[in-house]
CSV table of C-alpha atoms in Angstrom, one decimal:
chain,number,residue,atom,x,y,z
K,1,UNK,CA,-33.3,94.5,-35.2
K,2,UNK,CA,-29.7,93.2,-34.1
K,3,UNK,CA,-31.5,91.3,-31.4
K,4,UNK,CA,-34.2,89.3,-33.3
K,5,UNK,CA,-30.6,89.0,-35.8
K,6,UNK,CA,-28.3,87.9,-33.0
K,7,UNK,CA,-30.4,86.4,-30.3
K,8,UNK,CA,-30.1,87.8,-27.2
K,9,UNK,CA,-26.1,87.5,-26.9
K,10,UNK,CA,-22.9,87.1,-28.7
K,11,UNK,CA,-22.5,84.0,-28.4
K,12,UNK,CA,-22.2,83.3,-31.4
K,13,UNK,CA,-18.6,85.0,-31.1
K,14,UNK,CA,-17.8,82.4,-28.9
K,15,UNK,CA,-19.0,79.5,-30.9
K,16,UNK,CA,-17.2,81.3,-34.6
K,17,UNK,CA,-13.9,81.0,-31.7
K,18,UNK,CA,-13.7,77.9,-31.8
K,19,UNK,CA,-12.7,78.1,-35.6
K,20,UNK,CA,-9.8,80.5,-35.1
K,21,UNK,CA,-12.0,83.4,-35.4
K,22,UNK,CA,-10.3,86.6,-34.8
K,23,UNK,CA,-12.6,87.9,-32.6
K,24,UNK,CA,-11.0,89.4,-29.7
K,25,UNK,CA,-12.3,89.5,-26.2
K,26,UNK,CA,-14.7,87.0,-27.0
K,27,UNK,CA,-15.2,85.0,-23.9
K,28,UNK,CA,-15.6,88.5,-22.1
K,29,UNK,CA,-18.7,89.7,-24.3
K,30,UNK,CA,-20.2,86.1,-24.7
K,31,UNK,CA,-23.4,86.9,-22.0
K,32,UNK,CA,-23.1,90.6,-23.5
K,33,UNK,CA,-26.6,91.2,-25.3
K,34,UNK,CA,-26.3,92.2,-28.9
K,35,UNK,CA,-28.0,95.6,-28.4
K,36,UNK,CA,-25.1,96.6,-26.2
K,37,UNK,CA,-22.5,95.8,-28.3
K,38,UNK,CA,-20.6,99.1,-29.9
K,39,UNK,CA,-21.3,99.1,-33.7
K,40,UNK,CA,-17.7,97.6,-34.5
K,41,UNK,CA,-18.6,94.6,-32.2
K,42,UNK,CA,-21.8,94.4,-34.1
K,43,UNK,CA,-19.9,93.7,-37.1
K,44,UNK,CA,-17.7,91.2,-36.0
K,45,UNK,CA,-20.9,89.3,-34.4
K,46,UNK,CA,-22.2,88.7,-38.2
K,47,UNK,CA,-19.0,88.3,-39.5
K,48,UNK,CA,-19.0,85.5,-36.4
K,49,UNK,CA,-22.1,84.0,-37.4
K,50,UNK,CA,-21.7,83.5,-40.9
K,51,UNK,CA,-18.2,81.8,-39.9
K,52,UNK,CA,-20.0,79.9,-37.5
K,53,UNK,CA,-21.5,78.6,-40.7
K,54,UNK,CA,-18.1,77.5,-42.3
K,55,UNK,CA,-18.5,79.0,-45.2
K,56,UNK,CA,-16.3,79.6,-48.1
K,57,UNK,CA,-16.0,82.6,-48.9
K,58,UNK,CA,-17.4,85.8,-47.1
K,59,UNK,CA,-19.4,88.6,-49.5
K,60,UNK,CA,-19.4,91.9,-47.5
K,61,UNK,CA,-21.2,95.6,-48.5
K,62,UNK,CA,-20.0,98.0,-47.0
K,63,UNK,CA,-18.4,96.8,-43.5
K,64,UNK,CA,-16.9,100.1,-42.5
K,65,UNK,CA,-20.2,101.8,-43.0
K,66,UNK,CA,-21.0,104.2,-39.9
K,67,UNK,CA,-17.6,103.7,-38.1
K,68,UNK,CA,-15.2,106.1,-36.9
K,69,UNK,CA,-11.5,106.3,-37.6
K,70,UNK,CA,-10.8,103.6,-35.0
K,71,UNK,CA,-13.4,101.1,-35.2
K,72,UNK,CA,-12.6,101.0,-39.2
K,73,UNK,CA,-9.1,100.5,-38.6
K,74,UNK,CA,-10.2,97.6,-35.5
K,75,UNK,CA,-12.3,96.1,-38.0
K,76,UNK,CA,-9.8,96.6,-40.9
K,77,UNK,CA,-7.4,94.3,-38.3
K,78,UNK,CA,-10.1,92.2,-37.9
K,79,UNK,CA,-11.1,91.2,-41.8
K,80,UNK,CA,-6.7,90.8,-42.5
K,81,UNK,CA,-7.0,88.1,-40.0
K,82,UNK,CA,-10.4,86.6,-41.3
K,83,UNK,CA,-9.1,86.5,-45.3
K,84,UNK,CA,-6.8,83.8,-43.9
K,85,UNK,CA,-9.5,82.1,-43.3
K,86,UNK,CA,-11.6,82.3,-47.2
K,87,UNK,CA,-11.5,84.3,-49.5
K,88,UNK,CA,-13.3,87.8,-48.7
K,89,UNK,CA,-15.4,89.8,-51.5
K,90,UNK,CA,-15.9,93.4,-50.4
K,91,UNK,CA,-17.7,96.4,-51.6
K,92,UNK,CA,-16.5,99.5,-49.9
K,93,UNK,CA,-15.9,103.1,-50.1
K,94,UNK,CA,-13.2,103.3,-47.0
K,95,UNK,CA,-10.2,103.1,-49.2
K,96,UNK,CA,-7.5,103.0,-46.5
K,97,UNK,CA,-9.2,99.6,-45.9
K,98,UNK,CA,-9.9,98.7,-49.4
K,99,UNK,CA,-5.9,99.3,-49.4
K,100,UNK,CA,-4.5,97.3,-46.8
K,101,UNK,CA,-7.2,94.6,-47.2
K,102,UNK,CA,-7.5,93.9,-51.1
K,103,UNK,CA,-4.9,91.8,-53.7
K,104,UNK,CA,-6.6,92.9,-56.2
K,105,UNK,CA,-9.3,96.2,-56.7
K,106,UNK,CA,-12.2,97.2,-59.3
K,107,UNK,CA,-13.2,100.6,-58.7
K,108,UNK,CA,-16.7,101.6,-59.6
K,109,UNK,CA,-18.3,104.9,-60.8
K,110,UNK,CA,-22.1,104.8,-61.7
K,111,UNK,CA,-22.1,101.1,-62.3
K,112,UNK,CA,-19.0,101.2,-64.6
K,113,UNK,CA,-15.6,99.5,-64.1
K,114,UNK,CA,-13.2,102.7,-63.7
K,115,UNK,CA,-10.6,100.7,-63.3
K,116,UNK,CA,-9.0,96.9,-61.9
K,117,UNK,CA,-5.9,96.3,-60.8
K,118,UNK,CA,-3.4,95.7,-57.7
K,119,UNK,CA,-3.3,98.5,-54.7
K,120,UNK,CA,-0.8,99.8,-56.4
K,121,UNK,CA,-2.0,100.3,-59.7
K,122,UNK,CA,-5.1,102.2,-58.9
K,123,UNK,CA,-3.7,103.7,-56.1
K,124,UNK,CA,-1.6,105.5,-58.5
K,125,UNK,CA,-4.4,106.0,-60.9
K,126,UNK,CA,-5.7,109.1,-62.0
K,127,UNK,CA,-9.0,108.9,-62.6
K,128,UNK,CA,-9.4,106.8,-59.5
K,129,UNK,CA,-7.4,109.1,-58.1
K,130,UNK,CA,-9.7,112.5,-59.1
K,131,UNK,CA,-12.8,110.1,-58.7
K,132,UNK,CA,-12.1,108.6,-54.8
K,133,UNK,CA,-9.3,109.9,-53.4
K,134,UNK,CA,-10.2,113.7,-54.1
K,135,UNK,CA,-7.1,114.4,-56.0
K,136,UNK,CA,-6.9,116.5,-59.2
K,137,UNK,CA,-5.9,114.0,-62.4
């Protein structure tokens, strides 16, 4: 459960703050138990934590997962700032976010590399195209 995960608030936002974390409104949700945080603030409290850790690079499946248009967009903002931080490895089917958050992209199909590449290149790929974006090759 997020609160046997998080403790009984996000305070661990405030502490990751302290590190340039780009959590916003921090200080305001601080006393804020987990539970009652909106899903989007969920994910930035254990993106918090593990930067509370220092660590040096940040692996994350599927971030986005469950979100609506604007918490994936908030939380979109939200990793750009963090990948100044480290470097950010991230497995994830929103490509909107996949596209303004990667350099460079491997796109997966039943285990097999489809295709690697800049934003651009498999952006403008067809079978990545046909495969994710819903586009005829």
């Amino acid at each position: 459960s997020s609160r046997k995960a998080f403790g009984s608030s996000a305070s661990a936002i405030a502490i990751s703050r302290r590190r340039r974390s780009p959590c916003d409104n921090s200080a305001a949700r601080s006393r804020t138990p987990a539970a009652e945080l909106s899903h989007g603030e969920r994910r930035r409290l254990e993106i918090a934590i593990a930067l509370a850790l220092e660590p040096k690079a940040f692996l994350l499946d599927e971030p986005m997962a469950g979100m609506g248009a604007e918490g994936s967009k908030s939380l979109t903002s939200f990793l750009s700032d963090l990948r100044r931080q480290a470097p950010i490895l991230l497995v994830e089917h929103d490509m909107d976010a996949v596209f303004a958050l990667a350099d460079r992209i491997s796109v997966l199909v039943y285990g097999r590399i489809l295709a690697s590449g800049t934003v651009d290149e498999i952006r403008n790929h067809p079978e990545v195209r046909r495969a994710y974006l819903g586009e005829p090759a």
